[in-house]
Short mmCIF file of C-alpha atoms in Angstrom, two decimals:
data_model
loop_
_atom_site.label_atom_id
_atom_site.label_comp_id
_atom_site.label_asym_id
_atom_site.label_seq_id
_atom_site.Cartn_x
_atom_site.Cartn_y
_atom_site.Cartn_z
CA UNK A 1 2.62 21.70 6.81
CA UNK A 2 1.45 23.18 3.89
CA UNK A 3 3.11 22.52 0.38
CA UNK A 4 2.82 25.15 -2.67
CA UNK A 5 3.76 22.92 -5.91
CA UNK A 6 3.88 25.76 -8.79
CA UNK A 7 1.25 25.84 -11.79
CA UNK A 8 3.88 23.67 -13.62
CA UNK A 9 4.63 20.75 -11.13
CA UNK A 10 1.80 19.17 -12.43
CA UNK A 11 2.03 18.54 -16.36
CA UNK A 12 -0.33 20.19 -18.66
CA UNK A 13 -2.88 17.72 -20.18
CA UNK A 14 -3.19 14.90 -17.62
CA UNK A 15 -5.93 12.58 -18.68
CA UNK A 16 -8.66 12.90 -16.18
CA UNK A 17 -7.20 9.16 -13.96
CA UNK A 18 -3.89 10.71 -13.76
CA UNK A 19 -5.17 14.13 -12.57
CA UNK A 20 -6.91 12.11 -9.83
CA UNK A 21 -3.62 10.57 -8.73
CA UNK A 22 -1.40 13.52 -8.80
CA UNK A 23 -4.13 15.52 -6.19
CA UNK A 24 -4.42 12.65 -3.80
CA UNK A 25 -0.34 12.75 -3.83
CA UNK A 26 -0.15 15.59 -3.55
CA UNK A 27 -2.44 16.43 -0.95
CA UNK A 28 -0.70 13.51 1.24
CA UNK A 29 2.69 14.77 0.86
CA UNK A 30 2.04 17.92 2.82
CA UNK A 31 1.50 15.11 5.80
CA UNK A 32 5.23 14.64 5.44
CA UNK A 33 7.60 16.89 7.17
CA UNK A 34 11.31 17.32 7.49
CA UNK A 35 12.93 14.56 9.70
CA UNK A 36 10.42 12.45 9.44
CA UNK A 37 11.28 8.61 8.07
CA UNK A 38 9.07 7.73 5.69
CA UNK A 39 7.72 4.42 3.94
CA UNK A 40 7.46 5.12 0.27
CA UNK A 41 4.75 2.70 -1.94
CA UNK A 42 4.88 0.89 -4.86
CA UNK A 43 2.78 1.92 -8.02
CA UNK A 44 1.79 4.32 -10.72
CA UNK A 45 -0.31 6.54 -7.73
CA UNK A 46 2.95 6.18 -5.47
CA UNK A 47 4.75 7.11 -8.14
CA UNK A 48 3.36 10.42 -8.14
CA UNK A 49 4.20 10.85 -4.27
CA UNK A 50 7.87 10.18 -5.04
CA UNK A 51 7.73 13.20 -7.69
CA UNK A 52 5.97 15.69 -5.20
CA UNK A 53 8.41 14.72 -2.06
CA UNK A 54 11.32 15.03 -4.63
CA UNK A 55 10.11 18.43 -5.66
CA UNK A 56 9.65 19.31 -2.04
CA UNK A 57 13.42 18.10 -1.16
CA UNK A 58 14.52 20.12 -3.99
CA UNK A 59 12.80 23.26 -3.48
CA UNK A 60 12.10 23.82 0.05
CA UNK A 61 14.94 21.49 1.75
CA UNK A 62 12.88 18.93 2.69
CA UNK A 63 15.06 16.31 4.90
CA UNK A 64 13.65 12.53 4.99
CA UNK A 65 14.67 9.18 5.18
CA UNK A 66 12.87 6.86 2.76
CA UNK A 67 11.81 3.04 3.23
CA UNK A 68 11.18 1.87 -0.31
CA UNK A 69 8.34 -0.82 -0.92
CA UNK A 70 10.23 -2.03 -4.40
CA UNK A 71 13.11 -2.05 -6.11
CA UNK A 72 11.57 0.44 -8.61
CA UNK A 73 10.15 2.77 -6.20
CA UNK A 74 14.07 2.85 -5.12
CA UNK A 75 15.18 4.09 -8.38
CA UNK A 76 12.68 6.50 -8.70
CA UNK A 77 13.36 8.09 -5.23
CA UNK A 78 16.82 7.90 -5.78
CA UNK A 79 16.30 9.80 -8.76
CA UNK A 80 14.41 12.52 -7.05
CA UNK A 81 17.19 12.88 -4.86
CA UNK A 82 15.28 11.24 -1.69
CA UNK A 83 17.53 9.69 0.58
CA UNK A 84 16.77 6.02 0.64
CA UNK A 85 17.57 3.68 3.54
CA UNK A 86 16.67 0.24 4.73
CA UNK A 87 13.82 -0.58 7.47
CA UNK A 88 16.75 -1.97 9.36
CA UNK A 89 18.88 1.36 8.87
CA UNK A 90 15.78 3.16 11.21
CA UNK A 91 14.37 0.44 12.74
CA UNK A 92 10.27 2.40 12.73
CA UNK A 93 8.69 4.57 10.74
CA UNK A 94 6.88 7.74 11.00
CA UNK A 95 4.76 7.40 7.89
CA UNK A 96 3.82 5.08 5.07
CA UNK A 97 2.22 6.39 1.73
CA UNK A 98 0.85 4.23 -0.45
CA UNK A 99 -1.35 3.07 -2.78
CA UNK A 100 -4.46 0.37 -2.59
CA UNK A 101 -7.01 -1.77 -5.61
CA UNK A 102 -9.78 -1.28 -3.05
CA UNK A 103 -10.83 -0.04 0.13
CA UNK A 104 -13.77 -0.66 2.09
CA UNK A 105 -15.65 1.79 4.68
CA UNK A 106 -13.41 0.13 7.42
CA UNK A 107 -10.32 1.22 5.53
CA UNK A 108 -9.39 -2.35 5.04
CA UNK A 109 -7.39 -2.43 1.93
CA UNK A 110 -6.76 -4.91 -1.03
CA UNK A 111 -3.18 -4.42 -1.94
CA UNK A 112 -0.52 -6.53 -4.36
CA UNK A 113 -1.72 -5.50 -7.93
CA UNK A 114 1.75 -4.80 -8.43
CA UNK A 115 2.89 -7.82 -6.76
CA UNK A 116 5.15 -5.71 -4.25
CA UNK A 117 2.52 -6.40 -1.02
CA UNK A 118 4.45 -8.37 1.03
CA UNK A 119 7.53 -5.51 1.52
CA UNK A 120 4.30 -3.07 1.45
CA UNK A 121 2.70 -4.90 4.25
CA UNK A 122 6.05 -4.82 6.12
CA UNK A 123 6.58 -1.62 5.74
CA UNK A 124 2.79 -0.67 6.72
CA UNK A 125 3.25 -2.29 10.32
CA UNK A 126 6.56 -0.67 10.80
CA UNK A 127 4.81 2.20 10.75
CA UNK A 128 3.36 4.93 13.21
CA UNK A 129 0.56 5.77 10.91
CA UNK A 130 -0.19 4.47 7.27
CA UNK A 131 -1.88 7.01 4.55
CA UNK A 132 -3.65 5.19 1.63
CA UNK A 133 -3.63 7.43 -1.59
CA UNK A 134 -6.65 6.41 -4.47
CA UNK A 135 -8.86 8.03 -6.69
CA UNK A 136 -12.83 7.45 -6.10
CA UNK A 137 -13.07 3.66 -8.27
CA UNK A 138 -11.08 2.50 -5.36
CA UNK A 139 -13.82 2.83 -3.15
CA UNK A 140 -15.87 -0.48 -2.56
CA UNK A 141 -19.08 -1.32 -0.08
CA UNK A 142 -17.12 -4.86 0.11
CA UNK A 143 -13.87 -5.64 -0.72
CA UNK A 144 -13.42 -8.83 -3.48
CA UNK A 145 -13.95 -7.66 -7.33
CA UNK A 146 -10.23 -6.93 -6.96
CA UNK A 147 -8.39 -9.85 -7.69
CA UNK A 148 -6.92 -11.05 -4.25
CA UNK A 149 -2.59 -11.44 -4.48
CA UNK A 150 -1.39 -14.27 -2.71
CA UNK A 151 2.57 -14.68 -2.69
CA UNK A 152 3.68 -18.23 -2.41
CA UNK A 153 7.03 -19.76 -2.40
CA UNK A 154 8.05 -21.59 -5.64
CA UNK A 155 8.82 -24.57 -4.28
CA UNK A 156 5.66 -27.08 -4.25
CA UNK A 157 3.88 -23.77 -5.94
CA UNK A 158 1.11 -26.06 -7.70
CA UNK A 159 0.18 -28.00 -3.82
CA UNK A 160 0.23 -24.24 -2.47
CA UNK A 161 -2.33 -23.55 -4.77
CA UNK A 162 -4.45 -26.81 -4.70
CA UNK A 163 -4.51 -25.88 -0.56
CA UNK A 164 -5.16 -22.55 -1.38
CA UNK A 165 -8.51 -23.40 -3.56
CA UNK A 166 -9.60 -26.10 -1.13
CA UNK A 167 -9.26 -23.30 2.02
CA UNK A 168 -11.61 -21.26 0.16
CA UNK A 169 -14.35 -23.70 0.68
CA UNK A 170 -14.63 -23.15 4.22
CA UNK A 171 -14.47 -19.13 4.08
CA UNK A 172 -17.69 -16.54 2.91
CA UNK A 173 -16.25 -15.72 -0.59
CA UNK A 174 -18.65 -14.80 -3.56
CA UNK A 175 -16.57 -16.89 -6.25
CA UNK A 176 -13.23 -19.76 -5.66
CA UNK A 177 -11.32 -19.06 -9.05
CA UNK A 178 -7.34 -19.01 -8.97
CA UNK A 179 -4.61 -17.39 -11.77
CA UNK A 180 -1.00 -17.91 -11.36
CA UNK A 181 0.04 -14.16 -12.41
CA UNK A 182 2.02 -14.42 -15.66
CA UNK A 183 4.48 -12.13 -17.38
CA UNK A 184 3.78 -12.48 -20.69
CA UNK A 185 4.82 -15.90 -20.80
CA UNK A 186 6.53 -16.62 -17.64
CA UNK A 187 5.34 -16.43 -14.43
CA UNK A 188 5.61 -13.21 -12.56
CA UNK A 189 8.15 -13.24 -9.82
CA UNK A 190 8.55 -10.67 -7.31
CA UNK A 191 11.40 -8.79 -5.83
CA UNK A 192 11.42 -11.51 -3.42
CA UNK A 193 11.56 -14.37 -6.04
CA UNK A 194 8.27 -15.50 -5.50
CA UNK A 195 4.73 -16.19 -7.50
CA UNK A 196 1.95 -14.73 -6.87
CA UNK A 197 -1.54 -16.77 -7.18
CA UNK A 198 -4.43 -14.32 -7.65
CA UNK A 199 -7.83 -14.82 -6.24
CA UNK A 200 -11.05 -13.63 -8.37
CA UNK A 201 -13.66 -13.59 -4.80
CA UNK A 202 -16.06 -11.61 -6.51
CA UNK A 203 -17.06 -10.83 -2.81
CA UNK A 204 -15.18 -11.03 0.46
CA UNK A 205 -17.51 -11.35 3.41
CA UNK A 206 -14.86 -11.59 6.33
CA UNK A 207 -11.38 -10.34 5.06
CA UNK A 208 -9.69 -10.89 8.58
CA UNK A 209 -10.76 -14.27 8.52
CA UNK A 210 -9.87 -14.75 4.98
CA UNK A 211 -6.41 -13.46 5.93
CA UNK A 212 -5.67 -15.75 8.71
CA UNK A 213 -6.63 -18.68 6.77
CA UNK A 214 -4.72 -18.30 3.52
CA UNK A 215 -1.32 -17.33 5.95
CA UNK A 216 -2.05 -20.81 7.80
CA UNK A 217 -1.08 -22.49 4.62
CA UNK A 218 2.29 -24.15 3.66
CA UNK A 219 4.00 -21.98 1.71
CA UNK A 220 2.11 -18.86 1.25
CA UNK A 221 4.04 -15.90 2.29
CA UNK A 222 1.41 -12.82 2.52
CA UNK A 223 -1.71 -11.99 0.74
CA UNK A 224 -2.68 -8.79 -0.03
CA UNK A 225 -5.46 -8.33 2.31
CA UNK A 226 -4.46 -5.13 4.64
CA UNK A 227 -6.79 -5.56 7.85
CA UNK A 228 -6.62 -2.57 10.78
CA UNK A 229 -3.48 -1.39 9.24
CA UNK A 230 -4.68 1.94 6.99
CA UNK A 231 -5.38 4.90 9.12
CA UNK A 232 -6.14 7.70 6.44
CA UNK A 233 -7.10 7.57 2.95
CA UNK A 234 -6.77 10.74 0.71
CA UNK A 235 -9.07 10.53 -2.61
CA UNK A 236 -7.94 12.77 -5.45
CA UNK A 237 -10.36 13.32 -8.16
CA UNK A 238 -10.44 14.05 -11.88
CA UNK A 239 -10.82 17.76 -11.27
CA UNK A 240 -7.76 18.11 -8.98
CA UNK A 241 -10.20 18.21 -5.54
CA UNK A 242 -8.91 15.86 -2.94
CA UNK A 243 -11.10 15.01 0.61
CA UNK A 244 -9.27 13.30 3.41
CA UNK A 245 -10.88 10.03 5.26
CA UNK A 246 -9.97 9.48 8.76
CA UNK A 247 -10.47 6.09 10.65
CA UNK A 248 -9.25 8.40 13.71
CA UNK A 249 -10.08 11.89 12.71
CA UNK A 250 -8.11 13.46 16.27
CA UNK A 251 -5.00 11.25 15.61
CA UNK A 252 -2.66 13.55 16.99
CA UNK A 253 -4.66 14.55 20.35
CA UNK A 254 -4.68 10.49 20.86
CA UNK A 255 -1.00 10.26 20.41
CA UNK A 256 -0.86 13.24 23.23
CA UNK A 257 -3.06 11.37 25.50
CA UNK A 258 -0.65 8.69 25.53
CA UNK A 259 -2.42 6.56 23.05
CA UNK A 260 -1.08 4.08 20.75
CA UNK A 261 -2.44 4.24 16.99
CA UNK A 262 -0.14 1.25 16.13
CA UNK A 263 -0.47 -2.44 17.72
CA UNK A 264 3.33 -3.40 16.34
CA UNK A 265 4.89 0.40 17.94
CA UNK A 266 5.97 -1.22 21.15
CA UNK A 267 8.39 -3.40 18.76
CA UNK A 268 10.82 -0.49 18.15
CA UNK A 269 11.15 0.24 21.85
#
């Protein structure tokens, strides 16, 4: 499907980062096509996705069913005129577009910088096929300079963390510092009503590992660590160029051969 936005869709006199995020938007909203259901992301790249999709249902009848990742990207999409349902209102998803801090060669992602990960992650899994949308400082040899999100649960949130810092000992990590994520002088809670700790690695040396541990511990919910889930990334750059990265470049033909790009699919059956 291919998507004309006209000469004025895109504001005159984007700063150079923000030109970066409206191509790789754009460019991944012409994966989107009428019918489809669609998980929407959280953040100021995803927010340029809503725009272009709400353009598209505005202009050329575009017909989807959106999964917000946040209660904001909800507003916005609603605002767009996008219809917006639950994950339990379609049970699976076609497509999720979102976001990522970092992404390594493997596509493995470092997500949460807007502490909305865990519904992201959901989402994600739910999913047929997941599209990461970034600009090139995204794009890491190893993932870790990012600080690593880790949503805990309130209660007991200062033992969460002391188990949190003493896991890291036993993991290949380049640095074992912890934040509780403030706002401004209160902790940061997310739509969920939880904290967020947030890692500063330096280096992660085996994410998956690093995932399974921290979700082992009492209390943590998710950490932003996205491992096998990302199947494309689109890269928009300051001149309005995009490229496409593929884990699978023949997804489709692999889908036809029966197949399965998802491990979680088989739950919507």
């Amino acid at each position: 499907m291919t998507t004309f936005f006209p000469a004025d869709f895109a504001p005159a006199g984007l700063s150079p980062v923000e030109m970066a995020k409206f191509a790789s938007a754009r460019r991944a909203s012409a994966f989107v096509e009428s019918g489809m259901r669609v998980g929407l992301g959280t953040g100021s790249t995803a927010a340029w996705l809503v725009k272009c999709l709400g353009h598209m249902v505005r202009a050329e009848g575009l017909q989807i069913r959106a999964v917000p990742t946040s209660e904001r990207t909800a507003q916005q999409a609603r605002a767009e005129g996008i219809e917006v349902v639950s994950l339990q209102d379609v049970g699976w998803l076609d497509l999720t577009i979102d976001g990522a801090d970092e992404f390594d060669p493997a596509l493995n992602l470092i997500k949460g910088g807007g502490g909305a990960h865990l519904r992201e992650k959901i989402v994600a899994t739910a999913s047929d096929r997941m599209i990461v949308i970034t600009d090139p400082s995204k794009q890491v040899a190893t993932l870790g300079m990012f600080p690593l999100p880790v949503e805990i649960v309130p209660f007991g949130w200062q033992a969460t963390r002391q188990l949190i810092e003493e896991s890291l000992l036993g993991v290949d990590v380049g640095a074992r510092k912890s934040t509780l994520r403030m706002n401004g002088t209160q902790p940061f809670t997310t739509d969920e009503g939880n904290l967020i700790i947030d890692l500063h690695l330096g280096r992660i040396g085996n994410a998956r590992q690093l995932s399974l541990v921290l979700n082992q511990i009492a209390g943590v919910v998710e950490n932003g660590l996205f491992v096998d889930i990302c199947d494309t990334v689109v890269i928009g750059h300051p001149d309005g160029r995009d490229e496409v990265i593929d884990l699978i470049p023949d997804l489709e033909s692999l889908v036809d051969a029966g197949g399965e790009d998802n491990i979680f699919k088989d739950i919507a059956d």
